[in-house]
mmCIF file of C-alpha atoms in Angstrom:
data_model
loop_
_atom_site.group_PDB
_atom_site.id
_atom_site.type_symbol
_atom_site.label_atom_id
_atom_site.label_comp_id
_atom_site.label_asym_id
_atom_site.label_seq_id
_atom_site.Cartn_x
_atom_site.Cartn_y
_atom_site.Cartn_z
ATOM 1 C CA HIS A 1 0.000 0.000 0.000
ATOM 2 C CA LEU A 2 2.985 2.315 0.471
ATOM 3 C CA GLU A 3 4.152 1.713 -3.087
ATOM 4 C CA CYS A 4 0.653 2.081 -4.482
ATOM 5 C CA ASP A 5 0.464 5.784 -3.600
ATOM 6 C CA LEU A 6 3.803 7.521 -3.027
ATOM 7 C CA SER A 7 2.240 10.920 -2.568
ATOM 8 C CA THR A 8 1.184 10.217 1.044
ATOM 9 C CA LEU A 9 3.110 8.896 4.014
ATOM 10 C CA ASP A 10 0.451 6.305 4.897
ATOM 11 C CA GLY A 11 0.240 4.985 1.371
ATOM 12 C CA CYS A 12 -2.875 4.171 -0.572
ATOM 13 C CA THR A 13 -6.069 4.785 1.342
ATOM 14 C CA ARG A 14 -7.744 1.840 -0.363
ATOM 15 C CA CYS A 15 -5.003 -0.769 0.073
ATOM 16 C CA ARG A 16 -3.656 0.073 3.510
ATOM 17 C CA PRO A 17 -4.919 -1.910 6.543
ATOM 18 C CA ALA A 18 -7.749 -0.399 8.511
ATOM 19 C CA ALA A 19 -6.812 1.255 11.751
ATOM 20 C CA ILE A 20 -7.613 -0.751 14.899
ATOM 21 C CA GLN A 21 -10.161 1.094 16.982
ATOM 22 C CA THR A 22 -9.882 -1.084 20.097
ATOM 23 C CA CYS A 23 -6.825 -2.401 21.849
ATOM 24 C CA CYS A 24 -7.617 -5.064 24.467
ATOM 25 C CA ASP A 25 -9.799 -5.737 27.496
ATOM 26 C CA ILE A 26 -7.310 -3.889 29.676
ATOM 27 C CA HIS A 27 -7.537 -0.600 27.797
ATOM 28 C CA ASN A 28 -11.179 -1.070 26.781
ATOM 29 C CA PRO A 29 -12.804 -3.235 29.505
ATOM 30 C CA GLU A 30 -16.339 -2.155 28.593
ATOM 31 C CA LEU A 31 -16.090 -3.972 25.258
ATOM 32 C CA ALA A 32 -15.463 -7.369 26.865
ATOM 33 C CA GLY A 33 -19.083 -7.583 28.020
ATOM 34 C CA LEU A 34 -20.356 -7.515 24.436
ATOM 35 C CA TYR A 35 -19.017 -11.001 23.742
ATOM 36 C CA LYS A 36 -20.334 -12.882 26.764
ATOM 37 C CA ALA A 37 -22.403 -15.963 25.949
ATOM 38 C CA THR A 38 -25.185 -17.262 28.159
ATOM 39 C CA ILE A 39 -24.714 -20.941 29.017
ATOM 40 C CA VAL A 40 -27.999 -22.754 29.584
ATOM 41 C CA LYS A 41 -27.574 -25.905 31.647
ATOM 42 C CA THR A 42 -29.912 -28.716 30.740
ATOM 43 C CA PRO A 43 -31.689 -30.371 33.670
ATOM 44 C CA HIS A 44 -30.497 -33.760 34.814
ATOM 45 C CA GLN A 45 -32.335 -36.580 33.096
ATOM 46 C CA VAL A 46 -33.529 -39.422 35.299
ATOM 47 C CA GLY A 47 -32.071 -42.714 34.148
ATOM 48 C CA ARG A 48 -34.024 -45.784 33.185
ATOM 49 C CA SER A 49 -34.848 -48.504 35.666
ATOM 50 C CA ARG A 50 -32.590 -51.506 35.928
ATOM 51 C CA LEU A 51 -34.713 -54.536 35.229
ATOM 52 C CA PRO A 52 -34.114 -57.622 37.372
ATOM 53 C CA PRO A 53 -32.543 -60.665 35.737
ATOM 54 C CA GLU A 54 -34.885 -63.260 34.350
ATOM 55 C CA LYS A 55 -35.797 -65.654 37.134
ATOM 56 C CA GLU A 56 -35.905 -69.389 36.769
ATOM 57 C CA MET A 57 -39.346 -70.797 36.057
ATOM 58 C CA SER A 58 -40.935 -73.942 34.780
ATOM 59 C CA VAL A 59 -41.371 -74.611 31.091
ATOM 60 C CA GLU A 60 -45.112 -73.974 31.269
ATOM 61 C CA ASP A 61 -44.690 -70.673 33.120
ATOM 62 C CA LYS A 62 -42.007 -69.566 30.690
ATOM 63 C CA GLU A 63 -44.195 -70.365 27.697
ATOM 64 C CA HIS A 64 -47.094 -68.503 29.310
ATOM 65 C CA GLN A 65 -44.868 -65.471 29.911
ATOM 66 C CA GLN A 66 -43.600 -65.518 26.344
ATOM 67 C CA GLU A 67 -47.156 -65.764 25.047
ATOM 68 C CA LYS A 68 -48.192 -62.678 27.034
ATOM 69 C CA ASP A 69 -45.185 -60.742 25.768
ATOM 70 C CA ARG A 70 -45.901 -61.833 22.206
ATOM 71 C CA ALA A 71 -49.536 -60.734 22.453
ATOM 72 C CA LEU A 72 -48.531 -57.334 23.847
ATOM 73 C CA ARG A 73 -45.936 -56.898 21.113
ATOM 74 C CA MET A 74 -48.476 -57.710 18.406
ATOM 75 C CA ASP A 75 -50.996 -55.225 19.814
ATOM 76 C CA LEU A 76 -48.330 -52.527 19.896
ATOM 77 C CA GLU A 77 -47.411 -53.245 16.285
ATOM 78 C CA LYS A 78 -51.061 -53.105 15.240
ATOM 79 C CA TRP A 79 -51.461 -49.789 17.056
ATOM 80 C CA TRP A 80 -48.418 -48.179 15.483
ATOM 81 C CA ARG A 81 -49.466 -49.263 11.971
ATOM 82 C CA ASP A 82 -52.938 -47.798 12.476
ATOM 83 C CA MET A 83 -51.487 -44.615 13.966
ATOM 84 C CA THR A 84 -49.024 -44.224 11.078
ATOM 85 C CA VAL A 85 -51.863 -44.478 8.566
ATOM 86 C CA LYS A 86 -53.956 -42.036 10.582
ATOM 87 C CA LYS A 87 -51.214 -39.452 10.977
ATOM 88 C CA TYR A 88 -49.074 -39.866 7.850
ATOM 89 C CA THR A 89 -51.407 -41.714 5.399
ATOM 90 C CA CYS A 90 -51.047 -45.214 4.022
ATOM 91 C CA GLY A 91 -48.377 -44.210 1.505
ATOM 92 C CA HIS A 92 -45.890 -43.327 4.236
ATOM 93 C CA LEU A 93 -46.574 -46.640 5.963
ATOM 94 C CA ARG A 94 -45.881 -48.555 2.760
ATOM 95 C CA ASN A 95 -42.765 -46.585 1.792
ATOM 96 C CA LEU A 96 -41.187 -45.641 5.123
ATOM 97 C CA GLY A 97 -42.712 -48.125 7.556
ATOM 98 C CA ALA A 98 -44.262 -47.684 10.996
ATOM 99 C CA GLY A 99 -41.024 -46.381 12.489
ATOM 100 C CA LEU A 100 -42.323 -42.858 11.943
ATOM 101 C CA VAL A 101 -44.406 -43.281 15.101
ATOM 102 C CA MET A 102 -42.443 -45.792 17.170
ATOM 103 C CA GLY A 103 -39.254 -47.753 16.670
ATOM 104 C CA THR A 104 -38.703 -51.423 17.396
ATOM 105 C CA THR A 105 -36.305 -50.599 20.243
ATOM 106 C CA THR A 106 -39.014 -48.584 21.979
ATOM 107 C CA ARG A 107 -41.529 -51.376 21.446
ATOM 108 C CA ASP A 108 -39.221 -53.999 22.969
ATOM 109 C CA ARG A 109 -38.465 -51.741 25.931
ATOM 110 C CA ILE A 110 -42.177 -51.257 26.596
ATOM 111 C CA VAL A 111 -42.727 -55.019 26.604
ATOM 112 C CA GLU A 112 -39.821 -55.622 28.994
ATOM 113 C CA CYS A 113 -40.913 -52.893 31.413
ATOM 114 C CA ALA A 114 -44.563 -53.953 31.297
ATOM 115 C CA ARG A 115 -43.553 -57.449 32.374
ATOM 116 C CA TYR A 116 -42.160 -56.061 35.650
ATOM 117 C CA GLY A 117 -44.816 -53.372 36.152
ATOM 118 C CA LYS A 118 -42.474 -50.442 35.485
ATOM 119 C CA ILE A 119 -44.867 -48.483 33.253
ATOM 120 C CA ARG A 120 -48.038 -47.284 34.982
ATOM 121 C CA THR A 121 -48.084 -43.588 34.038
ATOM 122 C CA ILE A 122 -47.034 -41.386 31.140
ATOM 123 C CA ALA A 123 -44.091 -40.176 33.221
ATOM 124 C CA ASN A 124 -42.948 -43.797 33.626
ATOM 125 C CA LEU A 125 -43.263 -44.332 29.881
ATOM 126 C CA ASP A 126 -41.173 -41.251 29.119
ATOM 127 C CA ARG A 127 -38.530 -42.223 31.659
ATOM 128 C CA GLU A 128 -38.155 -45.842 30.600
ATOM 129 C CA THR A 129 -38.227 -45.383 26.820
ATOM 130 C CA LYS A 130 -37.128 -41.765 26.147
ATOM 131 C CA TRP A 131 -39.721 -41.884 23.384
ATOM 132 C CA MET A 132 -40.566 -38.554 21.756
ATOM 133 C CA GLY A 133 -44.218 -39.569 21.402
ATOM 134 C CA ALA A 134 -44.708 -40.491 25.067
ATOM 135 C CA ASN A 135 -46.790 -37.423 25.911
ATOM 136 C CA GLU A 136 -48.794 -37.525 22.692
ATOM 137 C CA PHE A 137 -49.592 -41.240 22.576
ATOM 138 C CA GLY A 138 -49.005 -42.211 26.204
ATOM 139 C CA ASN A 139 -52.657 -42.849 27.053
ATOM 140 C CA ASP A 140 -53.040 -45.267 24.144
ATOM 141 C CA ILE A 141 -49.963 -47.236 25.180
ATOM 142 C CA LEU A 142 -51.081 -47.433 28.815
ATOM 143 C CA LYS A 143 -54.449 -48.868 27.771
ATOM 144 C CA ILE A 144 -52.735 -51.557 25.708
ATOM 145 C CA ILE A 145 -50.447 -52.454 28.612
ATOM 146 C CA GLU A 146 -53.405 -52.671 31.012
ATOM 147 C CA GLU A 147 -55.067 -55.259 28.780
ATOM 148 C CA HIS A 148 -52.124 -57.642 29.145
ATOM 149 C CA TYR A 149 -50.617 -56.660 32.511
ATOM 150 C CA PRO A 150 -53.412 -55.236 34.686
ATOM 151 C CA ILE A 151 -52.755 -53.891 38.160
ATOM 152 C CA ASP A 152 -54.010 -56.578 40.528
ATOM 153 C CA LEU A 153 -54.314 -55.515 44.170
ATOM 154 C CA PRO A 154 -55.033 -58.509 46.405
ATOM 155 C CA PRO A 155 -57.793 -57.861 48.943
ATOM 156 C CA THR A 156 -57.196 -57.790 52.681
ATOM 157 C CA ILE A 157 -57.812 -61.245 54.184
ATOM 158 C CA PHE A 158 -58.943 -62.040 57.716
ATOM 159 C CA ILE A 159 -58.229 -65.585 58.909
ATOM 160 C CA GLU A 160 -60.036 -66.883 61.980
ATOM 161 C CA VAL A 161 -57.797 -68.655 64.471
ATOM 162 C CA THR A 162 -59.242 -71.314 66.769
ATOM 163 C CA PRO A 163 -57.562 -71.384 70.224
ATOM 164 C CA SER A 164 -55.825 -74.621 71.155
ATOM 165 C CA SER A 165 -57.547 -74.767 74.590
ATOM 166 C CA GLU A 166 -61.268 -74.770 75.322
ATOM 167 C CA PRO A 167 -63.296 -72.339 73.221
ATOM 168 C CA SER A 168 -64.322 -69.016 74.673
ATOM 169 C CA SER A 169 -66.551 -66.170 73.650
ATOM 170 C CA ASN A 170 -63.627 -64.147 72.236
ATOM 171 C CA SER A 171 -61.893 -65.687 69.211
ATOM 172 C CA GLY A 172 -58.663 -64.333 67.798
ATOM 173 C CA TYR A 173 -57.998 -63.197 64.252
ATOM 174 C CA LEU A 174 -54.949 -62.901 62.090
ATOM 175 C CA HIS A 175 -54.780 -59.846 59.869
ATOM 176 C CA VAL A 176 -53.061 -60.554 56.566
ATOM 177 C CA ARG A 177 -51.818 -57.386 54.900
ATOM 178 C CA ARG A 178 -51.470 -56.838 51.177
ATOM 179 C CA ASP A 179 -47.788 -57.632 51.391
ATOM 180 C CA ASP A 180 -48.660 -61.035 52.914
ATOM 181 C CA SER A 181 -47.166 -60.154 56.301
ATOM 182 C CA VAL A 182 -49.111 -61.746 59.171
ATOM 183 C CA LEU A 183 -49.803 -59.953 62.425
ATOM 184 C CA PRO A 184 -50.137 -62.174 65.519
ATOM 185 C CA ALA A 185 -53.525 -62.397 67.218
ATOM 186 C CA LYS A 186 -54.110 -60.438 70.412
ATOM 187 C CA ARG A 187 -53.232 -62.394 73.529
ATOM 188 C CA GLN A 188 -56.263 -63.583 75.489
ATOM 189 C CA VAL A 189 -56.508 -63.253 79.259
ATOM 190 C CA LYS A 190 -56.661 -66.520 81.203
ATOM 191 C CA CYS A 191 -58.136 -67.331 84.582
ATOM 192 C CA SER A 192 -55.696 -68.717 87.159
ATOM 193 C CA VAL A 193 -58.460 -70.713 88.918
ATOM 194 C CA CYS A 194 -60.414 -72.481 86.160
ATOM 195 C CA HIS A 195 -57.742 -72.020 83.471
ATOM 196 C CA LEU A 196 -60.301 -70.768 80.942
ATOM 197 C CA GLU A 197 -59.729 -67.843 78.609
ATOM 198 C CA GLY A 198 -61.841 -64.720 78.475
ATOM 199 C CA HIS A 199 -61.826 -63.709 82.160
ATOM 200 C CA THR A 200 -59.634 -63.524 85.260
ATOM 201 C CA SER A 201 -59.952 -64.875 88.792
ATOM 202 C CA SER A 202 -61.259 -61.495 90.021
ATOM 203 C CA PHE A 203 -64.306 -61.741 87.747
ATOM 204 C CA THR A 204 -67.453 -61.044 89.856
ATOM 205 C CA ASP A 205 -69.603 -63.757 88.236
ATOM 206 C CA HIS A 206 -66.944 -66.430 88.538
ATOM 207 C CA PRO A 207 -68.595 -69.885 88.770
ATOM 208 C CA LEU A 208 -66.194 -71.096 91.504
#
């Protein structure tokens, strides 16, 4: 640029480098704030559940379990084909397949989690599968799971216990909770004179 225009000391005004207006953050600290970037931290994602290892079972029980899983898998495949046709038309189903709605990995994960009762809500479905359509189609998937793996809550059972000694007017009961834990029956009072249960020796109408 100096040789381009010898008439000036700074050379050609078109070729010469542009003058630097700023120096550094020490001489111009106010300019450093213009280049700050906001870092948005993504929330921590809850991991999937660790499914227990497959337990040993008889041949009949294993075949029954496989049949239930197979039926659930077939219903899921039927649902995703119908949903693909409904949302993307039949042409997309024929050309691209049903993976537009749900992939095979998601389907297999749903079957595995349903076997152990891990999917009961839409939040469970989203956590276990990380499926993008969990919120949109979650209710449909939960209904299909309920048909094959319903939530069975055993009723509370009361078992009458007959005392080993002579019968009395007060009989004991065992309360069986839903988790099959048994509470012992209440201890009966026993007379020290006649050795019968239900009263004590200080009872006013004692026969002796």
